[in-house]
Coordinates of C-alpha atoms in Angstrom, one line a residue:
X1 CA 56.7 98.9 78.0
X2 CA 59.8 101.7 77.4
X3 CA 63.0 100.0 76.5
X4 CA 65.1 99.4 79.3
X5 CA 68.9 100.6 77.7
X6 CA 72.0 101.5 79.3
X7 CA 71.2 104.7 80.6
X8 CA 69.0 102.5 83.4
X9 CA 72.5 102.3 85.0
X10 CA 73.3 105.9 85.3
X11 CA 70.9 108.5 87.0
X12 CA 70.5 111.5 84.9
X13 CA 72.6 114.7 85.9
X14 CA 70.0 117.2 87.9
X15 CA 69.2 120.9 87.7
X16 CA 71.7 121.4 90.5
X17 CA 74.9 121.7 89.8
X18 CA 76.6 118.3 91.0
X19 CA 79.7 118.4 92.9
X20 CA 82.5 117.0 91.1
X21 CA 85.6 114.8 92.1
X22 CA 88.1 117.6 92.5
X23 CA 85.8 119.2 94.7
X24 CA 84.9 115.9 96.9
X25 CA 89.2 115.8 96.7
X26 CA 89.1 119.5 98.1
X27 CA 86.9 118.7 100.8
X28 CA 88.6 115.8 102.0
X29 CA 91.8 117.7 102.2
X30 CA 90.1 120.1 104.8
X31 CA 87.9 117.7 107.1
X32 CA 89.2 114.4 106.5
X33 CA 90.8 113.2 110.0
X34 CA 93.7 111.0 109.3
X35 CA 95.0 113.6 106.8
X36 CA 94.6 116.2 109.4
X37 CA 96.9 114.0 111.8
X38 CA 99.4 113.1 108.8
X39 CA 100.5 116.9 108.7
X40 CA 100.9 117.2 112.3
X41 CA 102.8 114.2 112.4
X42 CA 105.3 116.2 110.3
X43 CA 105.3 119.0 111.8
X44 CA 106.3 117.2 114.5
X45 CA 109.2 115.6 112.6
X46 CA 110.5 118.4 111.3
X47 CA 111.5 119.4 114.9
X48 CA 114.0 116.6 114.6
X49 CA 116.5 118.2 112.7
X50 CA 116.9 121.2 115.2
X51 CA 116.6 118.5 117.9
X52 CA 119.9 117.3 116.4
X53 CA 121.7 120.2 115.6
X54 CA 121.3 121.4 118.9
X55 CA 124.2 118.8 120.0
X56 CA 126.3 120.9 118.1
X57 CA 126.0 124.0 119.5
X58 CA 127.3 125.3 122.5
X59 CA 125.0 125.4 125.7
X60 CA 125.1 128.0 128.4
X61 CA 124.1 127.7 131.6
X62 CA 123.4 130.2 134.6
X63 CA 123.7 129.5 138.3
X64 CA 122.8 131.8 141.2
X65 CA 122.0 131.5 144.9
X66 CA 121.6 133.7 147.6
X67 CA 122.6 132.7 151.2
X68 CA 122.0 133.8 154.7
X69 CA 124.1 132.7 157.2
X70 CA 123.7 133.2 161.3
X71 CA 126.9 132.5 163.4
X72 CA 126.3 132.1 167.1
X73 CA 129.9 131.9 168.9
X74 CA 130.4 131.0 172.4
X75 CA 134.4 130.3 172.6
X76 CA 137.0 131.8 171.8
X77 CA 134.5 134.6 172.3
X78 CA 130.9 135.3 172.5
X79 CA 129.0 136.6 169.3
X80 CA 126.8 136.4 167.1
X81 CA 126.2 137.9 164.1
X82 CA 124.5 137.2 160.3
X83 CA 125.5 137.6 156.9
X84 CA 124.3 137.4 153.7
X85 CA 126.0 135.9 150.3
X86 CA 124.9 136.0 146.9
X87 CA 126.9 134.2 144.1
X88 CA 126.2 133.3 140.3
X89 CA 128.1 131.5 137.5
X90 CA 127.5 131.8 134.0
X91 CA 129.0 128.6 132.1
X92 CA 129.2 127.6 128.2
X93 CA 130.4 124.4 126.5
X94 CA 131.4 124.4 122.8
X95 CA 131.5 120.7 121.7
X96 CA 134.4 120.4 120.0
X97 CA 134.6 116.4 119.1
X98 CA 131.3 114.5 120.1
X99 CA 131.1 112.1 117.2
X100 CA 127.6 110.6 118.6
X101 CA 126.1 114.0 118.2
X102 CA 126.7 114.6 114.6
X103 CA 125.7 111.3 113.7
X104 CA 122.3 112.2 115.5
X105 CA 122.4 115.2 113.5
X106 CA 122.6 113.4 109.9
X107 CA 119.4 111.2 111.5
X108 CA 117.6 113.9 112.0
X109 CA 118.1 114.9 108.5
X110 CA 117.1 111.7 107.4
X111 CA 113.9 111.7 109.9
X112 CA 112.6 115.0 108.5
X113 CA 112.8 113.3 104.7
X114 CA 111.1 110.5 106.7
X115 CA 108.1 112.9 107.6
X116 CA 107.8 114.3 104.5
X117 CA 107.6 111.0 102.3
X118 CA 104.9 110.1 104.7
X119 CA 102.9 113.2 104.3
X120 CA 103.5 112.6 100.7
X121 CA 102.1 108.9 101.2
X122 CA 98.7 110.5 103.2
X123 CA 98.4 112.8 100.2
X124 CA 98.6 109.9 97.4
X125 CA 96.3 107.9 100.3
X126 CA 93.9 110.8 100.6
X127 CA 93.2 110.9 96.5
X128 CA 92.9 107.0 96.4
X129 CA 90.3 107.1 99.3
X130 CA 88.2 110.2 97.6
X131 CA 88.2 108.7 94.7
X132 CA 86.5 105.5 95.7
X133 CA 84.6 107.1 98.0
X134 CA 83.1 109.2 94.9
X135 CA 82.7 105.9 92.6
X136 CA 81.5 103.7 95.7
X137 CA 78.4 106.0 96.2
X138 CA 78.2 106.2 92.3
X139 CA 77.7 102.4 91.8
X140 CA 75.6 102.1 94.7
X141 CA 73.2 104.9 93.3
X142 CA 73.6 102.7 89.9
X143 CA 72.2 100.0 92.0
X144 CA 69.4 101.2 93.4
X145 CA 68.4 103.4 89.8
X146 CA 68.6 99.7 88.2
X147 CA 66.5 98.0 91.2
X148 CA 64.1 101.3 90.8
X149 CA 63.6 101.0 87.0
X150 CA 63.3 96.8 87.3
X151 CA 60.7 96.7 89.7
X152 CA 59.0 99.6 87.4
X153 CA 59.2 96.9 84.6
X154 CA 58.5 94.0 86.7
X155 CA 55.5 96.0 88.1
X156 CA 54.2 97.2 84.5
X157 CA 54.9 92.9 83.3
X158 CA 52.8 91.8 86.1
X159 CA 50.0 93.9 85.5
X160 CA 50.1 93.3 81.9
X161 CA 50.1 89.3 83.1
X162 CA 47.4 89.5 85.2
X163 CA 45.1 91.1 82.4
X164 CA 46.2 88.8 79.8
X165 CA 45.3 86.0 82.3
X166 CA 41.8 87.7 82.5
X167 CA 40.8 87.3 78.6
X168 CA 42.3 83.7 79.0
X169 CA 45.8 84.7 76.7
X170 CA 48.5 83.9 79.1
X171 CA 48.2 81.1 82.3
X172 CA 48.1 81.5 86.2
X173 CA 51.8 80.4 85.8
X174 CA 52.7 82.9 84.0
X175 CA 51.1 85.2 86.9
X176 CA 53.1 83.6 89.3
X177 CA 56.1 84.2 87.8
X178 CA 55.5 87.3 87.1
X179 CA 54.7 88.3 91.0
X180 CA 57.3 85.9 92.3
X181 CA 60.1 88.3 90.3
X182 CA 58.5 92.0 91.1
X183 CA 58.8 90.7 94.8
X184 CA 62.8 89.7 94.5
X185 CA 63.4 92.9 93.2
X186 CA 61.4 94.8 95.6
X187 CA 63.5 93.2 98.4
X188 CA 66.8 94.3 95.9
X189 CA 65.7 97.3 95.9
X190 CA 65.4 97.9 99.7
X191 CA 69.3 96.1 99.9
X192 CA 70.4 98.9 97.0
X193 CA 68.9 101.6 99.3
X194 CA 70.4 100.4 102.4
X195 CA 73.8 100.6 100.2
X196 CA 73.5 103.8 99.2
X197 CA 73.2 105.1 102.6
X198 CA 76.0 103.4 103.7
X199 CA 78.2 104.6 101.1
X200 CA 76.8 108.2 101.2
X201 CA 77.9 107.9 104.9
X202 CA 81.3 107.1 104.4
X203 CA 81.9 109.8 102.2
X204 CA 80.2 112.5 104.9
X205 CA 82.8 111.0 107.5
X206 CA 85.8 111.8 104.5
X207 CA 84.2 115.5 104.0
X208 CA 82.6 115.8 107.2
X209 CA 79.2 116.9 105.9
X210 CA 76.4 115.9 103.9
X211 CA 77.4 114.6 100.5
X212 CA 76.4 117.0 98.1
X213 CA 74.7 115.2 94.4
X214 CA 77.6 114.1 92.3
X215 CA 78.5 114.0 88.6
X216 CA 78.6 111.3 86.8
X217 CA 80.2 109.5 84.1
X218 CA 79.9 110.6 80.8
X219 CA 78.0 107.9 78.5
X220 CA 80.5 106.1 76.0
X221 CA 83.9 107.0 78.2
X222 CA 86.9 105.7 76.5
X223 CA 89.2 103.9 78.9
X224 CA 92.8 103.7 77.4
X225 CA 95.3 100.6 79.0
X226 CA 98.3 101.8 80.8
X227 CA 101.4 102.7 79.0
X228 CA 104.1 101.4 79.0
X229 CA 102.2 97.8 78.4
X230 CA 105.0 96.2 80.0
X231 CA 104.1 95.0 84.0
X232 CA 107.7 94.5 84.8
X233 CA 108.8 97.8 84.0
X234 CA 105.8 99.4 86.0
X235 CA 106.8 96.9 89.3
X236 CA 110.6 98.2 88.9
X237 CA 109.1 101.6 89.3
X238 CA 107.7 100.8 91.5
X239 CA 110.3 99.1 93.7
X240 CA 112.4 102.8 93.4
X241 CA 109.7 105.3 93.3
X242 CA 107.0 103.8 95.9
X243 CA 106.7 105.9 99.0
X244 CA 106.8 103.1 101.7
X245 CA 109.9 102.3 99.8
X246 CA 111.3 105.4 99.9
X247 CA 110.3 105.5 103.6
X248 CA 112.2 102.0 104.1
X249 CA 115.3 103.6 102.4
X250 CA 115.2 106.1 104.8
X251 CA 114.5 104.2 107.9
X252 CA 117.4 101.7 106.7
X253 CA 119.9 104.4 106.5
X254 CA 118.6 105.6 110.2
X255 CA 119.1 102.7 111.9
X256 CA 122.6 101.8 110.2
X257 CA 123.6 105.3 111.9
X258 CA 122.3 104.2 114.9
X259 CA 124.7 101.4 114.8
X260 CA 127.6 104.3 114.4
X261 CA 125.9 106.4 116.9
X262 CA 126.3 103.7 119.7
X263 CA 129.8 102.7 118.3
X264 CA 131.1 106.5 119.0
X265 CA 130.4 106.1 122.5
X266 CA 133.4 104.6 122.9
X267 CA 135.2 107.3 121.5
X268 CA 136.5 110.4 123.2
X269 CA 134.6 113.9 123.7
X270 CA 136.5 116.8 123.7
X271 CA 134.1 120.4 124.7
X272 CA 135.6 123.8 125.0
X273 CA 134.5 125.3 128.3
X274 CA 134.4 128.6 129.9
X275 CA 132.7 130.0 132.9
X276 CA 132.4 133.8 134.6
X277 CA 131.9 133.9 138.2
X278 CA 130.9 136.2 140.9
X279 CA 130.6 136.2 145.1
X280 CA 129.3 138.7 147.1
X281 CA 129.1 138.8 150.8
X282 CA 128.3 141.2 153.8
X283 CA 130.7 138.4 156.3
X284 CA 131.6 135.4 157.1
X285 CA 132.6 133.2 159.8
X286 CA 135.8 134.9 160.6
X287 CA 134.5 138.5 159.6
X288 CA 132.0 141.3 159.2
X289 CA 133.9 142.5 156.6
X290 CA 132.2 142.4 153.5
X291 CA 133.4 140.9 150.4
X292 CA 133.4 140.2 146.9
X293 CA 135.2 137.9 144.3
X294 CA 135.2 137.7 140.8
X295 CA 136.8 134.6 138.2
X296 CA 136.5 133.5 135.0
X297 CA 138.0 130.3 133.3
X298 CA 138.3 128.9 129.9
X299 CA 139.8 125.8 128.8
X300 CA 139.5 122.4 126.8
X301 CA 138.2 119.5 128.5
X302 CA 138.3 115.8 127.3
X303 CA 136.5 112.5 128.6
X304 CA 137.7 109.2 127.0
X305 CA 135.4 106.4 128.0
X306 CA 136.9 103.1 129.4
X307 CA 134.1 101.2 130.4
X308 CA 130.5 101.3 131.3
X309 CA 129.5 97.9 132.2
X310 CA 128.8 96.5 129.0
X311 CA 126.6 98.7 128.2
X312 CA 127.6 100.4 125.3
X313 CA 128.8 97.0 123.1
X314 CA 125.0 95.8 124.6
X315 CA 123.9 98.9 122.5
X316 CA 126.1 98.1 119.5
X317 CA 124.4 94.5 119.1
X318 CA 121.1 95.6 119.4
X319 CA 121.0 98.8 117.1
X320 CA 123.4 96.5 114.9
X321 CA 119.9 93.9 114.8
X322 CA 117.8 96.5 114.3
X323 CA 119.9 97.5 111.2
X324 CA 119.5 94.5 109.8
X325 CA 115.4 93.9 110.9
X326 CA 115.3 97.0 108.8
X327 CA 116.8 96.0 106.0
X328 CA 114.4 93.3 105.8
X329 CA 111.8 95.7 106.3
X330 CA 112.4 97.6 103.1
X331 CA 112.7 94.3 101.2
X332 CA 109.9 93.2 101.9
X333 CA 108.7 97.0 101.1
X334 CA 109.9 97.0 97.6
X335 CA 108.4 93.1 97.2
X336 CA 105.0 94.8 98.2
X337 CA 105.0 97.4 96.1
X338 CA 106.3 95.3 93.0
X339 CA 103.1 93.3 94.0
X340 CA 100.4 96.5 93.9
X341 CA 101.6 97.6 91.1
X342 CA 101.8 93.9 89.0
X343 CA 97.8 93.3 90.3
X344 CA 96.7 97.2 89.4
X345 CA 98.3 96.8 86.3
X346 CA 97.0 93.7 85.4
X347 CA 93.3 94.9 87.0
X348 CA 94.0 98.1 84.2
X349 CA 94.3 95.5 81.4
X350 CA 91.5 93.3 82.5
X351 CA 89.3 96.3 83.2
X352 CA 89.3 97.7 79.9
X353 CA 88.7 94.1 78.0
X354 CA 85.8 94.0 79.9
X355 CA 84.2 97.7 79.5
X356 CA 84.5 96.8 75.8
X357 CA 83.2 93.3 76.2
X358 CA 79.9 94.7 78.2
X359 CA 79.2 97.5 75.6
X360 CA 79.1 94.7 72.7
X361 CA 77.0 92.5 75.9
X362 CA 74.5 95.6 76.6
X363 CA 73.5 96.3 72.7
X364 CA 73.2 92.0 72.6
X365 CA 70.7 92.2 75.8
X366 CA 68.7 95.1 74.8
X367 CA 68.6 93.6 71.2
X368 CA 67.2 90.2 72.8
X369 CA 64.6 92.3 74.9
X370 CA 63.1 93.7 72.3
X371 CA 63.0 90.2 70.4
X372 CA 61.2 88.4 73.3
X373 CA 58.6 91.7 74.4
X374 CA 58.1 91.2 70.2
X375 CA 57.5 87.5 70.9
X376 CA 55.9 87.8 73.5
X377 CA 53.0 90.2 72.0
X378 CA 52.4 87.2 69.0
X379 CA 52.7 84.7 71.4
X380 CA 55.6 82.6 70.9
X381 CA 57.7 83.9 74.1
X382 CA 56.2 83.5 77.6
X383 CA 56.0 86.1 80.5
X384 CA 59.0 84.6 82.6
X385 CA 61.2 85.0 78.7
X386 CA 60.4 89.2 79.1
X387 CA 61.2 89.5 82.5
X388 CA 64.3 86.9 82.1
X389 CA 65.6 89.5 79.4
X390 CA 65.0 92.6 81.3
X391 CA 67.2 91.3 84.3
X392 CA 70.1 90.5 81.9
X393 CA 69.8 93.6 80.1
X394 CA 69.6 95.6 83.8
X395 CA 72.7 93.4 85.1
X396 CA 74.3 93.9 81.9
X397 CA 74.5 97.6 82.4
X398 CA 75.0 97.4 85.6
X399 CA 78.1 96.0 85.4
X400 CA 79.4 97.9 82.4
X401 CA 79.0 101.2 84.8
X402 CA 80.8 99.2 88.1
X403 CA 83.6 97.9 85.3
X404 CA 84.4 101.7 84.4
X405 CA 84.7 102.5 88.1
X406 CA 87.2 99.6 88.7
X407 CA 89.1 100.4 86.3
X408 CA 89.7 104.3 87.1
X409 CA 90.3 102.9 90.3
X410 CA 92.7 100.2 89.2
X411 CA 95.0 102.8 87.1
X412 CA 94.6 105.6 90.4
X413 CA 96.3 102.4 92.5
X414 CA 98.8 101.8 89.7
X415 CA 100.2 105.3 89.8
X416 CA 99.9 105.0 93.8
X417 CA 101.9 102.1 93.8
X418 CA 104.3 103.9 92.0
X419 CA 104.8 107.0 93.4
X420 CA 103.4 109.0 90.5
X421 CA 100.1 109.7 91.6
X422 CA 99.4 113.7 91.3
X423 CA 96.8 116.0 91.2
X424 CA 96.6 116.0 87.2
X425 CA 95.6 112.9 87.4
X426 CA 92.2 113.4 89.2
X427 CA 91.9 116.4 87.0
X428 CA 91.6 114.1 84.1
X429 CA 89.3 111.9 85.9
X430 CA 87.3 114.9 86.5
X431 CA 87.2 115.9 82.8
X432 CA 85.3 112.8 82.0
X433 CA 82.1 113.7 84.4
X434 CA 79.4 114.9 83.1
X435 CA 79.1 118.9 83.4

């Protein structure tokens, strides 16, 4: 029987070079759908701010129209002639004092910052969902190599049983046992399979191909708790520096503007105006003669609103409730993200207590495998005792491996939850694959 250890739990880098997590990143950044969406969403923003400014600039407008006109006279006199008339105005209007239009100008400002904190937020999203994408299909692959390798074992144990139960050294129970286990972990093997193509599906809809064969973690990889070790300082980081705060910031400040914006509609508009006009005609309905007159006109022209029905204070109330909804919003933002970042900080903490605590577990198991295959070769340990200590020593690693991925994952939500999340950081996970 080979000794099972802990490299069971990791499948052994092949001759082709694996993909790594920066690339899988890479990929996702070109294919994946909801990222593609986030940056035409702010493209789309961004159109806000010139959207707003254009209330402050003047507009020009240009009017023409051509006429034909047929006069049939009977008294005085009988006639009856046509003409034709062609006339066009050219008109501008320089706002002067529109007080609703520069406060919709300052929200488009603040819309565009909305935009781009929530194409940062897709970004930070993106890496989080890459990166357990990459680890999902890793532990699921640990899985089914541990299944694999057990049911090697369990098949090699029950072989051994039956021949030992031939020369009369071991008892049709032990047999039994033996069968009953290499059949549970034939079905667990066929669950681990299904897994893995599940998994390896979900990261082909991220990169929209076939997953490539990825690297693994390196054997023996160090996990370090976060720093600072105090939670409360990383949730009040995370209450200034969390994007859907940030976002609610922004949105707060929008909407109390929106309250100003409906409050100016009761103030007065003052434009500067100007117009050129021209009128050509071959008659009209006193004359053949034809004609032609030119005018232009500038001036200042104000509009002080009296009332509108109620309208406008109906306005005031409801952007002045929306105000407050958001307000509520982004407390309840900041309260999240306080939240995310407490439970990935504590999952950090808890994570690397238990790596540790299943590298001491895994030399314990393989140690106690050894002891009962020894035993059970002189006789003092029974089939069902090997088999028993294989399983532990398989779950063992098993869960070492899945404990290093939760934790990577748990300190990539930590510095999600508080804004910090960068590219470096999936550069040094990607230093600690193998190569």
């Amino acid at each position: 029987m080979k000794r099972i250890a802990l490299s069971v739990a990791l499948l052994c880098a092949g001759s082709v070079q694996a993909a790594d997590l920066l690339g899988i990143y890479q990929d996702a950044r070109q294919s994946d759908a909801k990222y593609g969406a986030a940056r035409y969403q702010v493209e789309a923003g961004r159109e806000k701010l010139p959207q707003g400014r254009a209330g402050l600039l003047p507009t020009i407008n240009l009017n023409g129209a051509s006429t034909y006109n047929n006069l049939d006279a009977k008294l005085p006199n009988e006639r009856e002639y046509g003409y034709n008339t062609n006339s066009y105005t050219l008109q501008l209007s320089q706002p002067l004092f529109r007080w609703q239009n520069w406060v919709a100008y300052k929200q488009g400002e603040l819309q565009v910052g909305v935009a781009e904190a929530q194409l940062t937020a897709a970004e930070l999203d993106l890496m989080v969902r890459s990166t357990q994408a990459y680890f999902d299909l890793l532990n699921a692959q640990d899985v089914l190599t541990v299944q694999s390798q057990l049911k090697k074992a369990s098949r090699e144990q029950l072989d051994l049983s039956k021949k030992s139960f031939e020369v009369g050294t071991v008892t049709i129970t032990d047999v039994n046992d033996a069968q009953s286990k290499y059949d549970i972990v034939s079905a667990q093997e066929i669950a681990a399979q299904n897994d893995v193509n599940v998994k390896r599906e979900a990261l082909r809809v991220l990169i929209a191909k076939e997953p490539p064969q990825l690297a693994r973690l390196r054997d023996g990889v160090m996990l370090e708790p976060p720093m600072p070790a105090d939670v409360e300082q990383w949730a009040l980081s995370a209450q200034k520096n969390n994007l859907d705060v940030q976002v609610g910031q922004l949105n707060a400040e929008i909407a109390a503007r929106e309250v100003e914006r409906n409050r100016a509609a009761h103030m007065p508009t003052i434009d500067a105006v100007g117009s050129y006009g021209r009128n050509h005609g071959a008659g009209s309905t006193s004359s053949q003669s034809e004609f032609e007159y030119r005018n232009w006109q500038v001036g200042v022209q104000a509009t002080l609103p009296i009332f509108a029905g109620g309208g406008t204070q109906s306005k005031v109330r409801e952007s002045q409730a929306l105000s407050a909804k958001s307000q509520q919003d982004l407390e309840a933002a900041k309260r999240n993200a306080a939240q995310l970042a407490r439970s990935a900080f504590l999952s950090v903490t808890s994570g690397v207590a238990q790596v540790r605590g299943y590298e001491a577990a895994v030399i314990s198991s393989r140690s106690a495998l050894e002891s009962n295959k020894l035993g059970y070769q002189v006789g003092v340990k029974i089939n069902k005792d090997v088999l028993d200590a294989q399983s532990q020593l398989a779950d063992t690693a098993q869960k070492l491996a899945k404990s290093r991925y939760d934790t990577i994952m748990a300190q990539v939500k930590l510095k999600q939850a508080v804004g910090s999340l960068s590219l470096k950081d999936l550069e040094e996970i990607n230093a600690l694959l193998e190569r």
